[in-house]
């Protein structure tokens, strides 16, 4: 829902976050204990995995490589957003994309580098938003296609 909300703001041409929405998100996350915070991070990594898996499948149908086409574009976008993606986190987010794009669990891949840091939370969320926007754009199926992808995947679970 957070990713969908962020995308809608982008598509509506709004810069920044609605202060009321941000206050509610901040209040919610402040109430999280360690387990809830870890679940939120795991969820973001799962979104990255789902999105990269879809992209890998889409590019393979065109006999192209997702790493070759999607990752450079997404990293270039990250570099144009220095307030969200400080230079030191871009390699971690690029590695996360490559791991997911090759079918590796982003959670397990990231674990080898230690726990997530507070400074990586916003870039992780923004990476998921960038992926969703990229999917919406290249699919040509509307501004909510990436959200529907996740909804469909969740509805197939027991």
Coordinates of C-alpha atoms in Angstrom, one line a residue:
X1 CA 0.0 0.0 0.0
X2 CA 2.9 2.4 0.7
X3 CA 4.4 1.7 -2.7
X4 CA 1.0 2.2 -4.4
X5 CA 0.5 5.4 -2.5
X6 CA 3.9 6.7 -3.5
X7 CA 3.3 5.9 -7.1
X8 CA -0.1 7.7 -7.1
X9 CA 1.7 10.8 -5.8
X10 CA 4.3 10.6 -8.6
X11 CA 1.6 10.1 -11.2
X12 CA -0.4 13.0 -9.8
X13 CA 2.6 15.2 -10.2
X14 CA 3.0 15.8 -6.4
X15 CA 6.4 16.4 -5.2
X16 CA 7.3 15.2 -1.7
X17 CA 4.9 13.5 0.7
X18 CA 1.6 14.7 1.9
X19 CA 2.4 15.9 5.5
X20 CA -0.7 14.2 6.9
X21 CA 0.2 10.9 5.2
X22 CA 3.8 11.2 6.3
X23 CA 2.7 11.8 9.9
X24 CA 0.5 8.7 9.8
X25 CA 3.3 6.6 8.4
X26 CA 5.8 8.0 11.0
X27 CA 3.3 7.2 13.8
X28 CA 2.7 3.7 12.5
X29 CA 6.4 2.9 12.1
X30 CA 7.2 4.4 15.5
X31 CA 4.9 1.9 17.1
X32 CA 6.7 -1.1 15.5
X33 CA 8.8 -3.4 17.6
X34 CA 11.8 -5.2 16.1
X35 CA 9.7 -8.1 14.7
X36 CA 7.3 -5.7 12.9
X37 CA 10.2 -3.6 11.5
X38 CA 11.9 -6.8 10.2
X39 CA 8.6 -7.9 8.6
X40 CA 8.3 -4.6 6.9
X41 CA 11.8 -4.8 5.5
X42 CA 11.2 -8.4 4.4
X43 CA 8.1 -7.2 2.7
X44 CA 10.0 -4.6 0.7
X45 CA 12.6 -7.2 -0.3
X46 CA 9.8 -9.5 -1.4
X47 CA 8.3 -6.7 -3.6
X48 CA 11.8 -6.2 -5.1
X49 CA 11.9 -10.0 -5.8
X50 CA 8.4 -10.2 -7.3
X51 CA 9.1 -7.2 -9.5
X52 CA 12.5 -8.4 -10.7
X53 CA 11.1 -11.8 -11.3
X54 CA 8.3 -10.4 -13.5
X55 CA 10.9 -8.2 -15.3
X56 CA 13.2 -11.2 -15.8
X57 CA 10.3 -13.2 -17.4
X58 CA 9.3 -10.3 -19.6
X59 CA 12.8 -9.7 -20.8
X60 CA 13.4 -13.4 -21.4
X61 CA 10.4 -13.6 -23.6
X62 CA 12.1 -11.0 -25.8
X63 CA 15.4 -13.0 -25.5
X64 CA 17.0 -10.1 -23.5
X65 CA 18.7 -10.0 -20.2
X66 CA 17.0 -8.1 -17.3
X67 CA 20.3 -7.3 -15.7
X68 CA 21.5 -5.7 -18.9
X69 CA 18.4 -3.6 -19.6
X70 CA 16.6 -2.9 -16.3
X71 CA 19.4 -2.5 -13.8
X72 CA 21.5 0.2 -15.5
X73 CA 18.3 2.3 -16.1
X74 CA 17.2 2.0 -12.5
X75 CA 20.7 2.7 -11.2
X76 CA 20.9 5.8 -13.4
X77 CA 17.6 7.0 -11.9
X78 CA 18.9 6.4 -8.4
X79 CA 22.0 8.5 -9.2
X80 CA 19.7 11.4 -10.3
X81 CA 18.1 11.3 -6.8
X82 CA 20.9 12.1 -4.4
X83 CA 18.7 13.1 -1.5
X84 CA 17.0 9.7 -1.6
X85 CA 19.9 7.6 -2.7
X86 CA 23.1 8.8 -1.1
X87 CA 26.1 7.6 -3.2
X88 CA 27.1 5.0 -0.7
X89 CA 23.8 3.2 -0.8
X90 CA 23.5 2.9 -4.6
X91 CA 25.9 -0.1 -4.9
X92 CA 23.8 -1.9 -2.2
X93 CA 20.5 -1.2 -4.0
X94 CA 22.1 -2.2 -7.4
X95 CA 23.4 -5.5 -5.8
X96 CA 19.9 -6.1 -4.4
X97 CA 18.4 -5.7 -7.9
X98 CA 21.0 -8.0 -9.5
X99 CA 20.4 -10.6 -6.8
X100 CA 16.7 -10.5 -7.3
X101 CA 17.1 -10.4 -11.1
X102 CA 19.1 -13.6 -11.0
X103 CA 16.5 -15.4 -8.8
X104 CA 18.3 -15.0 -5.5
X105 CA 16.3 -14.0 -2.4
X106 CA 17.1 -10.3 -1.7
X107 CA 16.7 -11.0 2.0
X108 CA 19.3 -13.8 2.0
X109 CA 21.6 -11.9 -0.3
X110 CA 21.6 -8.8 1.9
X111 CA 22.1 -10.9 5.1
X112 CA 25.8 -11.5 4.1
X113 CA 26.4 -7.8 4.6
X114 CA 24.9 -7.5 8.1
X115 CA 21.7 -6.0 9.3
X116 CA 20.0 -3.3 7.4
X117 CA 20.8 0.2 8.5
X118 CA 18.4 3.1 9.2
X119 CA 20.0 5.0 6.3
X120 CA 19.1 2.2 3.9
X121 CA 15.3 2.1 4.7
X122 CA 14.3 5.1 2.5
X123 CA 16.4 3.8 -0.4
X124 CA 14.9 0.4 -0.1
X125 CA 11.4 1.8 -0.3
X126 CA 12.4 4.0 -3.2
X127 CA 13.9 1.1 -5.0
X128 CA 10.6 -0.8 -4.8
X129 CA 8.8 2.3 -6.0
X130 CA 11.2 2.7 -8.9
X131 CA 10.7 -0.9 -9.9
X132 CA 6.9 -0.6 -9.8
X133 CA 7.0 2.5 -11.9
X134 CA 9.4 0.9 -14.4
X135 CA 7.1 -2.1 -14.7
X136 CA 4.0 0.1 -15.2
X137 CA 5.8 2.1 -17.9
X138 CA 7.2 -0.8 -19.9
X139 CA 4.2 -3.0 -19.5
X140 CA 1.9 -0.4 -21.1
X141 CA -0.9 -1.8 -19.0
X142 CA -1.6 1.2 -16.8
X143 CA -0.3 3.0 -13.8
X144 CA -1.5 0.3 -11.4
X145 CA -0.2 -2.8 -13.2
X146 CA 2.6 -3.4 -10.7
X147 CA 0.2 -3.2 -7.8
X148 CA -2.1 -5.7 -9.6
X149 CA 0.9 -8.0 -10.0
X150 CA 1.4 -8.1 -6.3
X151 CA -2.3 -8.4 -5.5
X152 CA -2.6 -11.3 -8.0
X153 CA 0.4 -13.1 -6.4
X154 CA -1.1 -12.6 -2.9
X155 CA -4.5 -13.9 -3.9
X156 CA -2.9 -17.1 -5.2
X157 CA -1.5 -17.9 -1.7
X158 CA -3.3 -20.0 0.8

